[in-house]
Amino acid sequence: MTAPIRTIARRFPGVPTLEGAGVRLRRSFANAEVPLFDPFLLLDRFGSSEPADYLAGFPWHPHRGIETVTYVLDGRVAHGDTLGNSGVIASGDVQWMNSGSGIVHQEMPQRTDGTFRGFQLWLNLPAREKMSTPAYRGLEQRQIPSVRTDNGGEVKVVAGTFGGAEGPVRGLSVEPTYLDVRLTPGERFDVEVPAGRTAFAHAIEGSGQFGPDGSDPVPAGETVLFGDGGSVTATAGASGTRFLLASARPLHEPVAWYGPIVMNTREQLAEALLELRRGDFVKERRPIVEA
Ligand code: FE2
């Protein structure tokens, strides 16, 4: 018996949002959607050919209790953090950062002649890992496996597995899958997503159907949250499609969220803010070594 195909539970067109020091982006989901996307907290999409929309960037700011995943499609983001990491996230690269107990970092898009495009996804940490030691993965494009599909498409595997390839991000409690899928016109894509996991797709380019035959087409820019089931199916429209597909095990834990800090209780948020004022928020600090 084949696994039941997940149908679309809800669609999210995204909301224009001003974030950081004045970056214009499109927010697919965030605070108001808790707990629909559990353990995912937020998805922001950057996309502009106008430098004034992104150059202000995200100067030094704290995070605690979450993982931030920055995926640059086109352009460059300079970054630095209190763990001593610094560098540039370039086209095709992914920065997967576990803030754990606390990190302060900056993320500054650099001027590009073309379009700056990318995503930031936040994953929640389990309660028992919120005060864990921060960890950082800087993944260059060449470290992310790419799988060709039978009909000319391509699947990049950042986390999880697809077509015999395993993404470089491993060992996380919520066992995330994070795929960048490109399909040729009319191509069909099937992947197992075990029952009980939260799953969503975000259409990047073109349009496609998500779900069983006869599902409504989903245009670029939209995010779809899948209902439960055993697999996800997508079929590209006449111009092909490209989309992100993410899934993970939900945490089913209380969420207390204040800006870049996401904990389980209001008391933990108050403690974090007190530590920020007091100057002992960051537990692990190493100087930035300039390359
Ligand atoms: Fe950040």
CSV table of N, CA and C in Angstrom, one decimal, residues 29-147:
chain,number,residue,atom,x,y,z
A,29,PHE,N,5.6,32.9,7.4
A,29,PHE,CA,4.9,32.6,8.6
A,29,PHE,C,5.8,33.0,9.8
A,30,ALA,N,5.2,33.2,11.0
A,30,ALA,CA,6.0,33.6,12.2
A,30,ALA,C,5.1,33.5,13.4
A,31,ASN,N,5.2,34.4,14.4
A,31,ASN,CA,4.6,34.3,15.7
A,31,ASN,C,3.1,33.9,15.6
A,32,ALA,N,2.4,34.5,14.7
A,32,ALA,CA,0.9,34.3,14.6
A,32,ALA,C,0.6,32.9,14.2
A,33,GLU,N,1.5,32.2,13.6
A,33,GLU,CA,1.2,30.8,13.1
A,33,GLU,C,1.6,29.7,14.1
A,34,VAL,N,2.2,30.1,15.3
A,34,VAL,CA,2.4,29.1,16.3
A,34,VAL,C,1.1,28.5,16.8
A,35,PRO,N,0.9,27.2,16.9
A,35,PRO,CA,1.9,26.1,16.7
A,35,PRO,C,1.7,25.4,15.4
A,36,LEU,N,1.1,26.0,14.4
A,36,LEU,CA,0.8,25.3,13.1
A,36,LEU,C,2.0,24.7,12.5
A,37,PHE,N,3.2,25.4,12.5
A,37,PHE,CA,4.4,24.9,11.8
A,37,PHE,C,5.4,24.2,12.8
A,38,ASP,N,5.0,24.0,14.0
A,38,ASP,CA,5.9,23.3,15.0
A,38,ASP,C,6.7,22.2,14.4
A,39,PRO,N,8.0,22.1,14.4
A,39,PRO,CA,8.9,23.0,15.2
A,39,PRO,C,9.5,24.2,14.4
A,40,PHE,N,9.0,24.5,13.2
A,40,PHE,CA,9.4,25.6,12.4
A,40,PHE,C,8.7,26.9,13.0
A,41,LEU,N,9.5,27.9,13.1
A,41,LEU,CA,9.0,29.2,13.7
A,41,LEU,C,8.7,30.3,12.8
A,42,LEU,N,9.6,30.4,11.8
A,42,LEU,CA,9.5,31.5,10.9
A,42,LEU,C,10.2,31.2,9.5
A,43,LEU,N,9.6,31.8,8.5
A,43,LEU,CA,10.3,31.8,7.2
A,43,LEU,C,10.2,33.1,6.5
A,44,ASP,N,11.3,33.7,6.3
A,44,ASP,CA,11.4,35.0,5.6
A,44,ASP,C,12.1,34.8,4.2
A,45,ARG,N,11.5,35.5,3.3
A,45,ARG,CA,12.1,35.4,1.9
A,45,ARG,C,12.6,36.8,1.5
A,46,PHE,N,13.9,36.8,1.1
A,46,PHE,CA,14.5,38.1,0.6
A,46,PHE,C,14.4,38.0,-0.9
A,47,GLY,N,14.3,39.1,-1.6
A,47,GLY,CA,14.3,39.1,-3.0
A,47,GLY,C,14.1,40.5,-3.5
A,48,SER,N,15.2,41.1,-4.0
A,48,SER,CA,15.1,42.5,-4.5
A,48,SER,C,16.3,42.8,-5.4
A,49,SER,N,16.1,43.6,-6.4
A,49,SER,CA,17.2,44.0,-7.2
A,49,SER,C,17.6,45.5,-6.8
A,50,GLU,N,16.9,46.0,-5.8
A,50,GLU,CA,17.2,47.3,-5.4
A,50,GLU,C,18.0,47.3,-4.0
A,51,PRO,N,19.3,47.7,-4.1
A,51,PRO,CA,20.1,47.6,-2.9
A,51,PRO,C,19.5,48.2,-1.6
A,52,ALA,N,18.8,49.3,-1.8
A,52,ALA,CA,18.2,50.0,-0.7
A,52,ALA,C,17.2,49.1,0.1
A,53,ASP,N,16.8,48.1,-0.6
A,53,ASP,CA,15.8,47.2,0.1
A,53,ASP,C,16.5,46.2,1.1
A,54,TYR,N,17.9,46.0,0.9
A,54,TYR,CA,18.5,45.0,1.7
A,54,TYR,C,19.9,45.4,2.4
A,55,LEU,N,20.5,46.5,1.9
A,55,LEU,CA,21.8,46.9,2.4
A,55,LEU,C,21.9,47.2,3.9
A,56,ALA,N,20.8,47.7,4.5
A,56,ALA,CA,20.8,48.0,5.9
A,56,ALA,C,21.1,46.8,6.8
A,57,GLY,N,20.7,45.6,6.3
A,57,GLY,CA,21.1,44.4,6.9
A,57,GLY,C,20.5,44.1,8.3
A,58,PHE,N,21.2,43.2,8.9
A,58,PHE,CA,20.8,42.8,10.3
A,58,PHE,C,22.0,43.0,11.2
A,59,PRO,N,22.3,44.2,11.7
A,59,PRO,CA,23.5,44.4,12.5
A,59,PRO,C,23.4,43.6,13.8
A,60,TRP,N,24.5,43.6,14.6
A,60,TRP,CA,24.6,42.8,15.8
A,60,TRP,C,23.3,42.7,16.6
A,61,HIS,N,22.9,41.4,16.8
A,61,HIS,CA,21.7,41.2,17.5
A,61,HIS,C,21.8,39.8,18.1
A,62,PRO,N,21.1,39.5,19.2
A,62,PRO,CA,21.2,38.2,19.9
A,62,PRO,C,20.2,37.2,19.4
A,63,HIS,N,20.5,35.9,19.7
A,63,HIS,CA,19.5,34.9,19.5
A,63,HIS,C,19.7,33.9,20.7
A,64,ARG,N,18.6,33.3,21.1
A,64,ARG,CA,18.6,32.2,22.1
A,64,ARG,C,17.5,31.3,21.9
A,65,GLY,N,17.8,30.0,22.0
A,65,GLY,CA,16.7,29.0,22.0
A,65,GLY,C,16.2,28.5,20.6
A,66,ILE,N,16.9,28.9,19.5
A,66,ILE,CA,16.5,28.5,18.2
A,66,ILE,C,17.7,28.2,17.3
A,67,GLU,N,17.3,27.7,16.1
A,67,GLU,CA,18.3,27.5,15.0
A,67,GLU,C,17.9,28.5,13.9
A,68,THR,N,18.9,29.2,13.4
A,68,THR,CA,18.5,30.1,12.2
A,68,THR,C,19.3,29.5,11.0
A,69,VAL,N,18.5,29.3,9.9
A,69,VAL,CA,19.1,28.7,8.7
A,69,VAL,C,19.0,29.7,7.6
A,70,THR,N,20.1,30.2,7.1
A,70,THR,CA,20.2,31.2,6.1
A,70,THR,C,20.6,30.5,4.8
A,71,TYR,N,19.8,30.7,3.8
A,71,TYR,CA,20.1,30.0,2.5
A,71,TYR,C,20.1,31.2,1.4
A,72,VAL,N,21.3,31.4,0.9
A,72,VAL,CA,21.4,32.5,-0.1
A,72,VAL,C,21.2,31.9,-1.5
A,73,LEU,N,20.3,32.3,-2.3
A,73,LEU,CA,20.1,31.8,-3.6
A,73,LEU,C,21.0,32.6,-4.6
A,74,ASP,N,20.9,33.9,-4.5
A,74,ASP,CA,21.7,34.8,-5.3
A,74,ASP,C,22.2,36.0,-4.5
A,75,GLY,N,23.5,36.2,-4.4
A,75,GLY,CA,24.0,37.3,-3.7
A,75,GLY,C,25.0,36.9,-2.6
A,76,ARG,N,25.3,37.8,-1.7
A,76,ARG,CA,26.3,37.5,-0.7
A,76,ARG,C,25.8,38.1,0.6
A,77,VAL,N,26.0,37.4,1.7
A,77,VAL,CA,25.7,38.0,3.1
A,77,VAL,C,27.0,37.8,3.9
A,78,ALA,N,27.6,39.0,4.3
A,78,ALA,CA,28.7,38.9,5.3
A,78,ALA,C,28.2,38.7,6.7
A,79,HIS,N,28.9,37.9,7.4
A,79,HIS,CA,28.4,37.6,8.8
A,79,HIS,C,29.6,37.5,9.8
A,80,GLY,N,29.2,37.7,11.0
A,80,GLY,CA,30.2,37.5,12.1
A,80,GLY,C,29.4,37.2,13.4
A,81,ASP,N,30.0,36.4,14.3
A,81,ASP,CA,29.3,36.1,15.5
A,81,ASP,C,30.3,36.0,16.7
A,82,THR,N,29.6,35.9,17.9
A,82,THR,CA,30.4,35.8,19.2
A,82,THR,C,31.1,34.5,19.4
A,83,LEU,N,30.9,33.5,18.5
A,83,LEU,CA,31.6,32.2,18.5
A,83,LEU,C,33.0,32.4,17.8
A,84,GLY,N,33.2,33.5,17.2
A,84,GLY,CA,34.4,33.8,16.5
A,84,GLY,C,34.3,33.5,15.0
A,85,ASN,N,33.1,33.1,14.5
A,85,ASN,CA,33.0,32.9,13.1
A,85,ASN,C,32.8,34.2,12.3
A,86,SER,N,33.4,34.2,11.1
A,86,SER,CA,33.1,35.4,10.2
A,86,SER,C,33.3,34.9,8.8
A,87,GLY,N,32.7,35.6,7.9
A,87,GLY,CA,32.9,35.2,6.5
A,87,GLY,C,31.7,35.7,5.6
A,88,VAL,N,31.5,35.0,4.5
A,88,VAL,CA,30.5,35.4,3.6
A,88,VAL,C,29.7,34.2,3.2
A,89,ILE,N,28.4,34.3,3.3
A,89,ILE,CA,27.5,33.3,2.7
A,89,ILE,C,27.2,33.7,1.3
A,90,ALA,N,27.7,32.9,0.3
A,90,ALA,CA,27.5,33.2,-1.1
A,90,ALA,C,26.4,32.4,-1.7
A,91,SER,N,26.2,32.7,-3.0
A,91,SER,CA,25.1,32.0,-3.7
A,91,SER,C,25.2,30.5,-3.6
A,92,GLY,N,24.1,29.9,-3.2
A,92,GLY,CA,24.1,28.4,-3.0
A,92,GLY,C,24.6,27.9,-1.7
A,93,ASP,N,25.1,28.8,-0.8
A,93,ASP,CA,25.6,28.4,0.5
A,93,ASP,C,24.5,28.5,1.5
A,94,VAL,N,24.7,27.7,2.6
A,94,VAL,CA,23.7,27.7,3.7
A,94,VAL,C,24.5,27.9,5.0
A,95,GLN,N,24.0,28.8,5.8
A,95,GLN,CA,24.5,28.9,7.2
A,95,GLN,C,23.5,28.3,8.2
A,96,TRP,N,23.8,27.3,8.9
A,96,TRP,CA,22.9,26.6,9.8
A,96,TRP,C,23.4,26.9,11.2
A,97,MET,N,22.8,27.8,11.9
A,97,MET,CA,23.4,28.3,13.2
A,97,MET,C,22.5,27.9,14.3
A,98,ASN,N,23.0,27.2,15.3
A,98,ASN,CA,22.3,26.8,16.5
A,98,ASN,C,22.7,27.8,17.6
A,99,SER,N,21.7,28.7,17.9
A,99,SER,CA,22.0,29.7,18.9
A,99,SER,C,22.2,29.2,20.3
A,100,GLY,N,21.6,28.0,20.6
A,100,GLY,CA,21.7,27.5,21.9
A,100,GLY,C,21.5,28.5,23.0
A,101,SER,N,22.3,28.5,24.0
A,101,SER,CA,22.2,29.4,25.1
A,101,SER,C,22.3,30.9,24.8
A,102,GLY,N,23.0,31.2,23.7
A,102,GLY,CA,23.0,32.6,23.3
A,102,GLY,C,24.2,32.9,22.4
A,103,ILE,N,23.8,33.6,21.3
A,103,ILE,CA,24.9,34.1,20.4
A,103,ILE,C,24.5,35.5,20.0
A,104,VAL,N,25.5,36.3,19.7
A,104,VAL,CA,25.2,37.6,19.1
A,104,VAL,C,25.9,37.6,17.8
A,105,HIS,N,25.1,37.9,16.7
A,105,HIS,CA,25.7,37.9,15.4
A,105,HIS,C,25.2,39.0,14.5
A,106,GLN,N,25.9,39.2,13.4
A,106,GLN,CA,25.3,40.2,12.4
A,106,GLN,C,25.3,39.5,11.0
A,107,GLU,N,24.3,39.9,10.2
A,107,GLU,CA,24.1,39.3,8.9
A,107,GLU,C,23.9,40.5,8.0
A,108,MET,N,24.9,40.8,7.1
A,108,MET,CA,24.8,42.0,6.3
A,108,MET,C,24.9,41.6,4.8
A,109,PRO,N,23.7,41.7,4.1
A,109,PRO,CA,23.8,41.5,2.6
A,109,PRO,C,24.7,42.5,2.0
A,110,GLN,N,25.4,42.1,1.0
A,110,GLN,CA,26.3,42.9,0.2
A,110,GLN,C,25.7,43.3,-1.1
A,111,ARG,N,26.1,44.5,-1.6
A,111,ARG,CA,25.5,45.0,-2.8
A,111,ARG,C,25.8,44.0,-4.0
A,112,THR,N,24.8,43.8,-4.8
A,112,THR,CA,25.0,42.9,-5.9
A,112,THR,C,24.4,43.6,-7.2
A,113,ASP,N,24.9,43.4,-8.3
A,113,ASP,CA,24.4,44.0,-9.6
A,113,ASP,C,23.1,43.4,-9.9
A,114,GLY,N,22.8,42.1,-9.6
A,114,GLY,CA,21.6,41.5,-10.0
A,114,GLY,C,20.6,41.5,-8.8
A,115,THR,N,19.9,40.4,-8.6
A,115,THR,CA,18.9,40.3,-7.6
A,115,THR,C,19.5,39.6,-6.4
A,116,PHE,N,19.3,40.2,-5.2
A,116,PHE,CA,19.6,39.5,-4.0
A,116,PHE,C,18.4,38.6,-3.6
A,117,ARG,N,18.7,37.3,-3.5
A,117,ARG,CA,17.6,36.4,-3.1
A,117,ARG,C,18.0,35.4,-2.1
A,118,GLY,N,17.1,35.1,-1.2
A,118,GLY,CA,17.5,34.1,-0.2
A,118,GLY,C,16.4,33.9,0.8
A,119,PHE,N,16.6,33.0,1.8
A,119,PHE,CA,15.7,32.7,2.8
A,119,PHE,C,16.3,32.7,4.2
A,120,GLN,N,15.5,33.0,5.2
A,120,GLN,CA,15.9,32.6,6.5
A,120,GLN,C,14.7,31.8,7.2
A,121,LEU,N,15.1,30.7,7.7
A,121,LEU,CA,14.2,29.7,8.3
A,121,LEU,C,14.6,29.6,9.8
A,122,TRP,N,13.7,29.6,10.7
A,122,TRP,CA,14.0,29.4,12.1
A,122,TRP,C,13.3,28.1,12.5
A,123,LEU,N,14.1,27.3,13.2
A,123,LEU,CA,13.6,26.1,13.9
A,123,LEU,C,13.7,26.2,15.4
A,124,ASN,N,12.7,25.7,16.1
A,124,ASN,CA,12.7,25.8,17.5
A,124,ASN,C,13.6,24.7,18.0
A,125,LEU,N,14.2,24.9,19.2
A,125,LEU,CA,15.0,23.9,19.9
A,125,LEU,C,14.1,23.3,21.0
A,126,PRO,N,14.3,21.9,21.2
A,126,PRO,CA,13.6,21.3,22.3
A,126,PRO,C,14.0,22.0,23.6
A,127,ALA,N,13.1,22.0,24.6
A,127,ALA,CA,13.3,22.7,25.9
A,127,ALA,C,14.7,22.3,26.5
A,128,ARG,N,15.0,21.0,26.4
A,128,ARG,CA,16.2,20.5,27.1
A,128,ARG,C,17.5,21.0,26.3
A,129,GLU,N,17.3,21.5,25.1
A,129,GLU,CA,18.5,22.0,24.3
A,129,GLU,C,18.6,23.5,24.2
A,130,LYS,N,17.6,24.2,24.8
A,130,LYS,CA,17.6,25.7,24.6
A,130,LYS,C,18.8,26.4,25.2
A,131,MET,N,19.3,25.8,26.3
A,131,MET,CA,20.5,26.4,26.9
A,131,MET,C,21.8,25.6,26.6
A,132,SER,N,21.8,24.9,25.5
A,132,SER,CA,22.9,24.1,25.1
A,132,SER,C,24.0,25.0,24.5
A,133,THR,N,25.2,24.4,24.3
A,133,THR,CA,26.3,25.2,23.7
A,133,THR,C,26.0,25.6,22.3
A,134,PRO,N,26.2,26.8,21.9
A,134,PRO,CA,25.9,27.2,20.5
A,134,PRO,C,26.8,26.4,19.5
A,135,ALA,N,26.3,26.2,18.4
A,135,ALA,CA,27.0,25.5,17.3
A,135,ALA,C,26.7,26.2,16.0
A,136,TYR,N,27.7,26.0,15.1
A,136,TYR,CA,27.6,26.8,13.8
A,136,TYR,C,28.0,25.9,12.7
A,137,ARG,N,27.3,25.9,11.6
A,137,ARG,CA,27.7,25.1,10.4
A,137,ARG,C,27.6,26.1,9.3
A,138,GLY,N,28.8,26.3,8.6
A,138,GLY,CA,28.8,27.1,7.4
A,138,GLY,C,29.0,26.2,6.2
A,139,LEU,N,28.0,26.0,5.4
A,139,LEU,CA,28.0,25.0,4.3
A,139,LEU,C,28.2,25.7,3.0
A,140,GLU,N,29.2,25.4,2.3
A,140,GLU,CA,29.4,25.9,0.9
A,140,GLU,C,28.6,25.1,0.0
A,141,GLN,N,28.2,25.7,-1.1
A,141,GLN,CA,27.4,25.1,-2.1
A,141,GLN,C,27.9,23.7,-2.5
A,142,ARG,N,29.2,23.5,-2.6
A,142,ARG,CA,29.8,22.2,-3.0
A,142,ARG,C,29.6,21.1,-2.0
A,143,GLN,N,29.3,21.5,-0.7
A,143,GLN,CA,29.1,20.5,0.3
A,143,GLN,C,27.7,20.0,0.4
A,144,ILE,N,26.8,20.6,-0.4
A,144,ILE,CA,25.4,20.2,-0.4
A,144,ILE,C,25.1,19.3,-1.6
A,145,PRO,N,24.8,18.0,-1.3
A,145,PRO,CA,24.6,17.1,-2.4
A,145,PRO,C,23.4,17.5,-3.3
A,146,SER,N,23.6,17.2,-4.6
A,146,SER,CA,22.6,17.5,-5.6
A,146,SER,C,22.2,16.2,-6.3
A,147,VAL,N,20.9,15.9,-6.4
A,147,VAL,CA,20.5,14.7,-7.0
A,147,VAL,C,19.7,15.0,-8.2
